[in-house]
Amino acid sequence: MTLLKQKIEQLIAINRQQWLAECVYRYGLKSTDMWRLYGYASYDDYRKDLARSLQQK
């Protein structure tokens, strides 16, 4: 059961990274408080996910 939970959490994180890249780079939605809207704990976590999403493309 914990393996399933870990896999689901991993897939949710990947999906969030993809949506983040789509919204920020394709649609140009940039805001200083955007990280809060996406549910990140801090601005640094938001920037790290954004960098990861760019590496995936």
Short mmCIF file of C-alpha atoms in Angstrom, two decimals:
data_model
loop_
_atom_site.label_atom_id
_atom_site.label_comp_id
_atom_site.label_asym_id
_atom_site.label_seq_id
_atom_site.Cartn_x
_atom_site.Cartn_y
_atom_site.Cartn_z
CA MET A 1 0.00 0.00 0.00
CA THR A 2 2.81 2.42 0.75
CA LEU A 3 4.33 1.65 -2.65
CA LEU A 4 1.05 2.61 -4.31
CA LYS A 5 0.89 5.81 -2.26
CA GLN A 6 4.46 6.72 -3.23
CA LYS A 7 3.72 6.11 -6.91
CA ILE A 8 0.59 8.27 -6.78
CA GLU A 9 2.49 11.08 -5.05
CA GLN A 10 5.23 10.83 -7.67
CA LEU A 11 2.72 11.01 -10.52
CA ILE A 12 0.98 13.99 -8.94
CA ALA A 13 4.32 15.80 -8.63
CA ILE A 14 5.15 15.10 -12.28
CA ASN A 15 1.72 16.30 -13.37
CA ARG A 16 2.12 19.49 -11.35
CA GLN A 17 5.52 20.14 -12.96
CA GLN A 18 4.04 19.71 -16.42
CA TRP A 19 1.14 22.05 -15.71
CA LEU A 20 3.50 24.57 -14.19
CA ALA A 21 5.65 24.64 -17.32
CA GLU A 22 2.56 24.87 -19.51
CA CYS A 23 1.05 27.79 -17.61
CA VAL A 24 4.25 29.75 -17.11
CA TYR A 25 5.98 29.29 -20.44
CA ARG A 26 3.22 28.63 -22.93
CA TYR A 27 0.56 30.97 -21.57
CA GLY A 28 2.89 33.47 -19.94
CA LEU A 29 1.24 33.39 -16.51
CA LYS A 30 3.92 34.85 -14.29
CA SER A 31 3.34 36.27 -10.86
CA THR A 32 5.40 36.66 -7.73
CA ASP A 33 2.72 34.80 -5.76
CA MET A 34 2.04 32.09 -8.35
CA TRP A 35 3.78 29.49 -6.18
CA ARG A 36 1.08 29.87 -3.54
CA LEU A 37 -1.68 29.29 -6.08
CA TYR A 38 -0.03 26.03 -7.14
CA GLY A 39 0.23 24.82 -3.56
CA TYR A 40 3.99 24.97 -3.06
CA ALA A 41 5.36 25.32 0.45
CA SER A 42 7.94 27.91 -0.61
CA TYR A 43 9.12 29.94 -3.57
CA ASP A 44 12.29 27.83 -3.74
CA ASP A 45 10.27 24.62 -4.19
CA TYR A 46 8.36 26.33 -6.98
CA ARG A 47 11.56 27.38 -8.76
CA LYS A 48 13.05 23.88 -8.43
CA ASP A 49 9.95 22.28 -9.97
CA LEU A 50 9.98 24.87 -12.73
CA ALA A 51 13.60 24.03 -13.53
CA ARG A 52 12.80 20.30 -13.52
CA SER A 53 9.88 20.81 -15.87
CA LEU A 54 12.13 22.59 -18.34
CA GLN A 55 14.63 19.74 -18.25
CA GLN A 56 11.86 17.27 -19.16
CA LYS A 57 10.97 19.10 -22.39
#
